[in-house]
Amino acid sequence: MSDSSRTVPPELLPSEDLHPLPMPVINLGHLSLDSATRYRVVDDVAKACRDLGYFQVINHGISQSVMDCALEAASDFFKLPNETKEKFASEDLRRPVRYDTSSKDSISMSRAFLKHYAHPLSEWIQYWPQQPPIYRKYMGKYASEVRMVALQLMEAIVEGLGLGKEYLNEKFHEGSQLLSVNCYAKASQSATTIGLAPHSDYGFLTILLTSCGGLEVVDPSSNIWTRVQQLPHALHVQIGDHMEVLSNGRMKTVVHRALLNPEEARISIASIHGFALHEKVTCAKELVDEENPPKYKESSFSDFLDHLTANMDNKHRNFLESLRMLTGAMVFEKEDRAMVHHHMLKSKVSV
C-alpha cells in the first residue's frame, strides 16, 4: 500500500475558489422506501456521479457515536510514541498494515498515515495495531458499517448506469476494503498549507469521514478547486479510477487534495472500496458498442500495485492514463478531450 505521486507545480493547478459550491446531499435511507422514491434517489446518485463525481450522504445508518469513536481511535494512535508507530513502517506496498509520514512518497506534504486492509475483517484485524487498546474495536466497528454503506451505494450506482442493482453484486461483496487513516498537522505560517497533493483514488468508491474541514475537489465544470463543506453527520463519497473504467468513461474519477486546517489538527478516515486483489475490472460490456468502444484496458488492484512499483522513478505516469486505450477507435467529445488532458497533467493516484 503506497502513495506514489509527485506534487503538482503551482502553475499547473486549477484556479482557487474561496467559496464552497453547493454539493448534492443524498438521503441514503430513502433507498429502502417505495420503488418510486428509490428510483428518484438512484437517479440523484447517478446524476451526481456523472456531473461531479462526488456527493455527500446522510441517514446512512452509522451512528454518530460509531463515527466519533473511530476518529478517537485514529487520533489516539497518532499520539503514540514514534517508536510504537514506526513498528508498522515499511516500503513493501503489499504489507497488510503500513505507517509512514510526509516526504517519502512525494504526495504527502504534511501528514502521517496508517493504511490497512479491512475486508474480510476477521482476516485482517489481527494485523492492526493493538495500541491504543480501543483501536481494533472502534475502527473495526466503523469499517464494517461503512462497508455496508459502500455496498448500498454500489447497487445504486450500477442501477443508475442501467446495469441493474444486482450487477457484479457477488464481486462487490467479495471485494477489498482499504482504510487510509490520516493525521494532518495544524497549519502554521512557516509551513505549506497543502497536507496532501492532488491525486485520485484507485478503487470504485472512496467514503471519507473527517474531524474537520480541509478537503478540496476539482469541480469538473469550472476546473477550479472547491472546498467540501463539513455537514453534520454526513459522509463524503467520491468516484475512483476503477469506477471510471467500469462505466467506460461515463463517470470520471475525482481529483482531490487536503489542505491543512489553521485552527486544529485534522483526522480523516478514507475507506476505499474495490474488487478483490486479483479480480480484473473491465468496461461493462453493456456500456460498449460501435459508437462507444472500450476506452480502458482491464486491470486489478494487484496491477495497480505493480504499476506503482514499476514507476517509482516516473511519478508523472498516472495509473488511469496507463489504462487508456489511445487508439483511432476512441472518440471523445471536445469536453472529454479537454478533461483527459487536464487529468493527465494534474491527477495523481493514491492508495
Short mmCIF file of C-alpha atoms in Angstrom, two decimals:
data_model
loop_
_atom_site.label_atom_id
_atom_site.label_comp_id
_atom_site.label_asym_id
_atom_site.label_seq_id
_atom_site.Cartn_x
_atom_site.Cartn_y
_atom_site.Cartn_z
CA MET A 1 0.00 0.00 0.00
CA SER A 2 1.54 3.26 -1.07
CA ASP A 3 1.12 6.78 -2.20
CA SER A 4 3.22 7.33 -5.28
CA SER A 5 2.96 10.69 -6.94
CA ARG A 6 4.78 13.92 -7.44
CA THR A 7 3.35 17.17 -6.19
CA VAL A 8 1.82 19.23 -8.97
CA PRO A 9 3.60 22.53 -9.77
CA PRO A 10 1.51 25.53 -8.71
CA GLU A 11 1.26 26.82 -12.28
CA LEU A 12 -0.50 23.60 -13.33
CA LEU A 13 -3.06 23.57 -10.55
CA PRO A 14 -6.68 24.61 -11.11
CA SER A 15 -7.73 28.07 -10.02
CA GLU A 16 -8.58 28.68 -6.40
CA ASP A 17 -12.18 29.08 -5.31
CA LEU A 18 -12.77 30.78 -1.98
CA HIS A 19 -16.40 29.71 -1.70
CA PRO A 20 -17.72 26.16 -1.42
CA LEU A 21 -20.03 25.12 -4.24
CA PRO A 22 -23.38 23.54 -3.40
CA MET A 23 -22.90 19.79 -3.17
CA PRO A 24 -25.52 17.07 -3.73
CA VAL A 25 -26.68 15.55 -0.46
CA ILE A 26 -28.26 12.10 -0.76
CA ASN A 27 -30.61 10.70 1.89
CA LEU A 28 -29.46 7.09 1.77
CA GLY A 29 -32.34 5.87 3.93
CA HIS A 30 -34.75 6.64 1.08
CA LEU A 31 -33.25 3.80 -0.98
CA SER A 32 -35.20 1.34 1.17
CA LEU A 33 -38.56 3.09 0.75
CA ASP A 34 -41.11 2.53 -2.02
CA SER A 35 -39.95 1.91 -5.58
CA ALA A 36 -40.81 5.41 -6.79
CA THR A 37 -38.74 7.02 -4.02
CA ARG A 38 -35.88 4.61 -4.65
CA TYR A 39 -35.95 5.46 -8.35
CA ARG A 40 -35.59 9.17 -7.55
CA VAL A 41 -32.66 8.55 -5.19
CA VAL A 42 -30.92 6.30 -7.72
CA ASP A 43 -31.38 9.00 -10.33
CA ASP A 44 -29.93 11.62 -7.97
CA VAL A 45 -26.90 9.42 -7.23
CA ALA A 46 -26.32 8.72 -10.92
CA LYS A 47 -26.58 12.40 -11.81
CA ALA A 48 -24.11 13.36 -9.06
CA CYS A 49 -21.66 10.70 -10.26
CA ARG A 50 -21.94 11.79 -13.91
CA ASP A 51 -21.86 15.54 -13.36
CA LEU A 52 -19.45 15.87 -10.43
CA GLY A 53 -18.11 12.52 -9.29
CA TYR A 54 -18.73 13.36 -5.63
CA PHE A 55 -21.60 13.91 -3.19
CA GLN A 56 -22.44 13.52 0.48
CA VAL A 57 -24.74 11.03 2.17
CA ILE A 58 -26.90 11.45 5.26
CA ASN A 59 -29.18 8.98 7.04
CA HIS A 60 -26.58 6.34 6.15
CA GLY A 61 -27.15 4.14 9.20
CA ILE A 62 -23.85 4.77 11.01
CA SER A 63 -24.42 6.34 14.39
CA GLN A 64 -22.60 9.48 15.44
CA SER A 65 -21.04 7.58 18.32
CA VAL A 66 -19.51 4.98 15.97
CA MET A 67 -18.08 7.75 13.79
CA ASP A 68 -16.75 9.69 16.79
CA CYS A 69 -15.17 6.56 18.28
CA ALA A 70 -13.36 5.78 15.01
CA LEU A 71 -11.94 9.31 14.91
CA GLU A 72 -10.95 8.99 18.58
CA ALA A 73 -9.14 5.70 17.92
CA ALA A 74 -7.30 7.26 14.99
CA SER A 75 -6.32 10.33 16.99
CA ASP A 76 -5.07 8.20 19.89
CA PHE A 77 -2.93 6.13 17.53
CA PHE A 78 -1.13 9.17 16.16
CA LYS A 79 -0.45 10.36 19.71
CA LEU A 80 1.56 7.20 20.44
CA PRO A 81 5.35 7.41 20.74
CA ASN A 82 7.14 7.37 17.39
CA GLU A 83 8.88 4.08 18.14
CA THR A 84 5.50 2.41 18.63
CA LYS A 85 4.08 3.74 15.36
CA GLU A 86 7.23 3.03 13.39
CA LYS A 87 6.89 -0.68 14.06
CA PHE A 88 4.40 -0.55 11.18
CA ALA A 89 6.71 1.39 8.85
CA SER A 90 7.52 -0.42 5.61
CA GLU A 91 8.30 0.22 1.96
CA ASP A 92 6.57 -3.03 0.97
CA LEU A 93 3.43 -1.92 -0.87
CA ARG A 94 1.68 -5.20 -0.14
CA ARG A 95 2.06 -5.19 3.62
CA PRO A 96 -1.35 -5.56 5.33
CA VAL A 97 -0.58 -2.58 7.59
CA ARG A 98 1.74 0.32 6.78
CA TYR A 99 2.61 3.54 8.62
CA ASP A 100 4.51 6.49 7.18
CA THR A 101 4.93 10.24 7.41
CA SER A 102 5.50 13.05 4.95
CA SER A 103 8.34 13.41 2.46
CA LYS A 104 8.91 9.84 1.30
CA ASP A 105 6.05 9.48 -1.15
CA SER A 106 6.12 12.96 -2.77
CA ILE A 107 2.37 13.36 -2.32
CA SER A 108 2.12 13.65 1.48
CA MET A 109 3.16 17.21 2.19
CA SER A 110 2.33 17.32 5.87
CA ARG A 111 0.63 14.22 7.16
CA ALA A 112 1.15 10.91 8.91
CA PHE A 113 -0.89 7.91 7.80
CA LEU A 114 -1.74 4.36 8.74
CA LYS A 115 -3.13 2.14 5.99
CA HIS A 116 -4.57 -1.32 6.40
CA TYR A 117 -6.94 -3.74 4.75
CA ALA A 118 -10.32 -4.15 6.40
CA HIS A 119 -12.28 -6.83 4.49
CA PRO A 120 -12.71 -9.57 5.40
CA LEU A 121 -12.33 -8.01 8.83
CA SER A 122 -11.75 -11.36 10.55
CA GLU A 123 -8.78 -11.96 8.27
CA TRP A 124 -7.07 -8.58 8.57
CA ILE A 125 -7.83 -7.24 12.05
CA GLN A 126 -5.15 -9.47 13.61
CA TYR A 127 -2.53 -7.31 11.86
CA TRP A 128 -3.94 -3.99 13.08
CA PRO A 129 -2.30 -2.05 15.92
CA GLN A 130 -3.03 -3.30 19.42
CA GLN A 131 -2.30 0.16 20.76
CA PRO A 132 -4.22 2.18 21.64
CA PRO A 133 -6.39 -0.52 23.24
CA ILE A 134 -9.56 0.91 21.67
CA TYR A 135 -8.21 0.85 18.10
CA ARG A 136 -9.28 -2.56 16.87
CA LYS A 137 -12.72 -2.39 18.48
CA TYR A 138 -13.65 1.12 17.42
CA MET A 139 -12.06 1.11 13.98
CA GLY A 140 -13.35 -2.40 13.27
CA LYS A 141 -16.91 -1.36 14.08
CA TYR A 142 -16.70 1.64 11.77
CA ALA A 143 -15.02 -0.37 8.98
CA SER A 144 -17.84 -2.94 9.00
CA GLU A 145 -20.57 -0.34 8.95
CA VAL A 146 -19.05 1.93 6.29
CA ARG A 147 -18.61 -1.11 4.07
CA MET A 148 -22.37 -1.69 4.19
CA VAL A 149 -22.84 1.92 3.08
CA ALA A 150 -20.45 1.30 0.17
CA LEU A 151 -22.39 -1.78 -0.94
CA GLN A 152 -25.66 0.18 -0.90
CA LEU A 153 -24.08 2.91 -2.96
CA MET A 154 -22.60 0.48 -5.48
CA GLU A 155 -26.06 -1.02 -6.02
CA ALA A 156 -27.49 2.43 -6.65
CA ILE A 157 -24.65 3.49 -8.96
CA VAL A 158 -24.73 0.42 -11.22
CA GLU A 159 -28.53 0.66 -11.27
CA GLY A 160 -28.15 4.28 -12.33
CA LEU A 161 -25.86 3.14 -15.14
CA GLY A 162 -28.70 0.95 -16.40
CA LEU A 163 -26.97 -2.28 -15.39
CA GLY A 164 -29.40 -3.35 -12.66
CA LYS A 165 -28.71 -3.28 -8.93
CA GLU A 166 -27.55 -6.92 -8.86
CA TYR A 167 -24.82 -6.25 -11.43
CA LEU A 168 -21.48 -7.71 -10.19
CA ASN A 169 -23.06 -7.95 -6.75
CA GLU A 170 -21.06 -11.01 -5.72
CA LYS A 171 -17.74 -9.43 -6.75
CA PHE A 172 -18.53 -6.28 -4.82
CA HIS A 173 -19.38 -8.32 -1.71
CA GLU A 174 -16.15 -10.28 -2.02
CA GLY A 175 -14.13 -7.17 -2.82
CA SER A 176 -11.40 -5.31 -0.99
CA GLN A 177 -11.60 -2.50 1.52
CA LEU A 178 -8.61 -0.33 2.35
CA LEU A 179 -8.67 2.12 5.24
CA SER A 180 -6.37 5.11 4.93
CA VAL A 181 -6.23 6.74 8.36
CA ASN A 182 -4.61 10.17 8.21
CA CYS A 183 -3.41 12.86 10.59
CA TYR A 184 -2.73 16.35 9.22
CA ALA A 185 -0.87 18.84 11.36
CA LYS A 186 -2.38 22.20 12.22
CA ALA A 187 -1.38 24.78 9.63
CA SER A 188 1.36 27.20 10.58
CA GLN A 189 2.60 30.33 8.87
CA SER A 190 6.02 28.81 8.20
CA ALA A 191 4.76 25.56 6.63
CA THR A 192 2.95 24.57 3.47
CA THR A 193 -0.83 24.74 3.53
CA ILE A 194 -1.08 21.55 1.46
CA GLY A 195 -1.40 18.39 3.51
CA LEU A 196 -1.91 16.00 0.60
CA ALA A 197 -1.15 16.90 -3.01
CA PRO A 198 -3.70 16.48 -5.86
CA HIS A 199 -4.42 12.85 -6.70
CA SER A 200 -7.19 10.38 -7.45
CA ASP A 201 -8.00 7.05 -5.75
CA TYR A 202 -7.68 3.71 -7.50
CA GLY A 203 -10.93 2.00 -6.40
CA PHE A 204 -14.61 2.25 -7.26
CA LEU A 205 -15.62 4.42 -4.31
CA THR A 206 -13.96 6.32 -1.51
CA ILE A 207 -16.03 7.20 1.55
CA LEU A 208 -14.46 9.84 3.76
CA LEU A 209 -15.01 10.66 7.43
CA THR A 210 -13.20 13.72 8.78
CA SER A 211 -12.87 15.53 12.09
CA CYS A 212 -12.93 18.99 10.47
CA GLY A 213 -12.78 20.74 7.11
CA GLY A 214 -9.82 20.57 4.74
CA LEU A 215 -10.82 18.52 1.70
CA GLU A 216 -10.90 20.19 -1.72
CA VAL A 217 -12.05 18.70 -5.03
CA VAL A 218 -11.74 19.85 -8.63
CA ASP A 219 -15.11 20.96 -9.94
CA PRO A 220 -15.28 19.40 -13.43
CA SER A 221 -17.48 22.09 -14.94
CA SER A 222 -15.29 25.04 -13.95
CA ASN A 223 -11.88 23.39 -13.42
CA ILE A 224 -11.39 25.15 -10.10
CA TRP A 225 -10.69 23.87 -6.63
CA THR A 226 -13.71 23.96 -4.36
CA ARG A 227 -13.88 23.31 -0.65
CA VAL A 228 -16.02 20.46 0.60
CA GLN A 229 -18.44 21.64 3.23
CA GLN A 230 -18.42 19.82 6.56
CA LEU A 231 -22.06 18.81 7.04
CA PRO A 232 -23.16 17.35 10.40
CA HIS A 233 -23.26 13.54 10.44
CA ALA A 234 -22.58 13.34 6.69
CA LEU A 235 -20.07 11.17 4.85
CA HIS A 236 -18.29 12.38 1.72
CA VAL A 237 -18.36 9.99 -1.26
CA GLN A 238 -16.29 10.23 -4.44
CA ILE A 239 -15.67 8.20 -7.57
CA GLY A 240 -12.34 6.43 -8.12
CA ASP A 241 -10.37 5.28 -11.15
CA HIS A 242 -11.96 1.84 -11.41
CA MET A 243 -15.46 3.33 -11.48
CA GLU A 244 -14.41 5.41 -14.46
CA VAL A 245 -13.21 2.20 -16.13
CA LEU A 246 -16.34 0.19 -15.29
CA SER A 247 -18.59 2.99 -16.60
CA ASN A 248 -16.46 3.27 -19.75
CA GLY A 249 -15.87 6.95 -19.04
CA ARG A 250 -19.45 7.92 -18.20
CA MET A 251 -18.29 8.70 -14.67
CA LYS A 252 -14.96 10.40 -14.01
CA THR A 253 -12.51 9.84 -11.19
CA VAL A 254 -12.24 12.75 -8.75
CA VAL A 255 -9.06 14.76 -8.36
CA HIS A 256 -8.79 15.97 -4.77
CA ARG A 257 -6.34 17.30 -2.21
CA ALA A 258 -6.18 18.04 1.52
CA LEU A 259 -5.41 21.44 2.99
CA LEU A 260 -4.14 21.98 6.50
CA ASN A 261 -6.66 23.44 8.90
CA PRO A 262 -5.45 26.69 10.51
CA GLU A 263 -7.37 26.05 13.72
CA GLU A 264 -6.67 22.42 14.58
CA ALA A 265 -5.05 19.17 13.52
CA ARG A 266 -7.27 17.13 11.21
CA ILE A 267 -8.06 13.42 11.28
CA SER A 268 -9.56 11.70 8.26
CA ILE A 269 -10.52 8.09 7.56
CA ALA A 270 -10.83 7.19 3.89
CA SER A 271 -12.48 3.86 3.15
CA ILE A 272 -11.55 2.79 -0.39
CA HIS A 273 -13.61 0.02 -1.97
CA GLY A 274 -12.66 -2.18 -4.90
CA PHE A 275 -12.64 -5.71 -6.23
CA ALA A 276 -10.52 -8.43 -4.65
CA LEU A 277 -6.75 -8.14 -5.16
CA HIS A 278 -6.51 -10.10 -8.43
CA GLU A 279 -10.03 -9.56 -9.79
CA LYS A 280 -9.96 -7.66 -13.08
CA VAL A 281 -12.07 -4.54 -13.66
CA THR A 282 -13.21 -4.05 -17.26
CA CYS A 283 -15.53 -1.71 -19.09
CA ALA A 284 -19.04 -3.05 -18.64
CA LYS A 285 -19.90 -4.77 -21.93
CA GLU A 286 -23.42 -3.36 -21.67
CA LEU A 287 -21.89 0.12 -21.99
CA VAL A 288 -19.78 -0.75 -25.04
CA ASP A 289 -20.95 -0.57 -28.66
CA GLU A 290 -19.76 0.73 -32.03
CA GLU A 291 -20.31 4.34 -31.01
CA ASN A 292 -18.80 3.76 -27.56
CA PRO A 293 -15.87 1.37 -27.89
CA PRO A 294 -13.98 0.33 -24.74
CA LYS A 295 -11.80 3.20 -23.59
CA TYR A 296 -9.74 1.33 -20.99
CA LYS A 297 -7.77 -1.88 -20.61
CA GLU A 298 -8.68 -4.30 -17.86
CA SER A 299 -6.79 -4.08 -14.57
CA SER A 300 -6.84 -5.20 -10.94
CA PHE A 301 -5.74 -3.81 -7.59
CA SER A 302 -2.68 -6.06 -7.91
CA ASP A 303 -1.92 -4.48 -11.30
CA PHE A 304 -2.14 -1.08 -9.65
CA LEU A 305 0.43 -2.06 -7.02
CA ASP A 306 2.67 -3.42 -9.78
CA HIS A 307 2.27 -0.12 -11.63
CA LEU A 308 3.41 1.84 -8.59
CA THR A 309 6.42 -0.38 -8.12
CA ALA A 310 7.42 -0.17 -11.78
CA ASN A 311 7.05 3.61 -11.95
CA MET A 312 8.80 4.78 -8.83
CA ASP A 313 11.16 6.83 -11.00
CA ASN A 314 8.42 8.03 -13.35
CA LYS A 315 5.95 9.60 -10.98
CA HIS A 316 4.13 11.58 -13.65
CA ARG A 317 2.88 8.28 -15.13
CA ASN A 318 -0.65 8.01 -13.83
CA PHE A 319 -2.30 4.62 -13.37
CA LEU A 320 -5.57 5.52 -15.06
CA GLU A 321 -3.75 7.05 -18.00
CA SER A 322 -1.80 3.81 -18.38
CA LEU A 323 -5.14 2.03 -18.90
CA ARG A 324 -6.47 4.32 -21.61
CA MET A 325 -6.79 2.65 -24.99
CA LEU A 326 -5.43 5.52 -27.04
CA THR A 327 -6.35 4.16 -30.46
CA GLY A 328 -8.10 5.54 -33.51
CA ALA A 329 -11.26 3.82 -32.32
CA MET A 330 -11.55 6.17 -29.38
CA VAL A 331 -13.98 9.00 -29.95
CA PHE A 332 -14.12 11.82 -27.43
CA GLU A 333 -16.28 14.87 -27.36
CA LYS A 334 -14.39 18.15 -27.17
CA GLU A 335 -15.08 18.43 -23.46
CA ASP A 336 -13.85 14.88 -22.86
CA ARG A 337 -10.57 15.55 -24.62
CA ALA A 338 -10.03 18.64 -22.51
CA MET A 339 -10.77 16.69 -19.35
CA VAL A 340 -8.36 13.92 -20.32
CA HIS A 341 -5.58 16.46 -20.93
CA HIS A 342 -6.34 18.19 -17.65
CA HIS A 343 -6.41 14.86 -15.83
CA MET A 344 -3.09 13.73 -17.32
CA LEU A 345 -1.40 16.90 -16.11
CA LYS A 346 -2.87 17.09 -12.67
CA SER A 347 -4.29 13.79 -11.44
CA LYS A 348 -2.10 11.61 -9.26
CA VAL A 349 -3.07 8.24 -7.80
CA SER A 350 -3.07 7.35 -4.12
CA VAL A 351 -3.65 4.13 -2.22
#
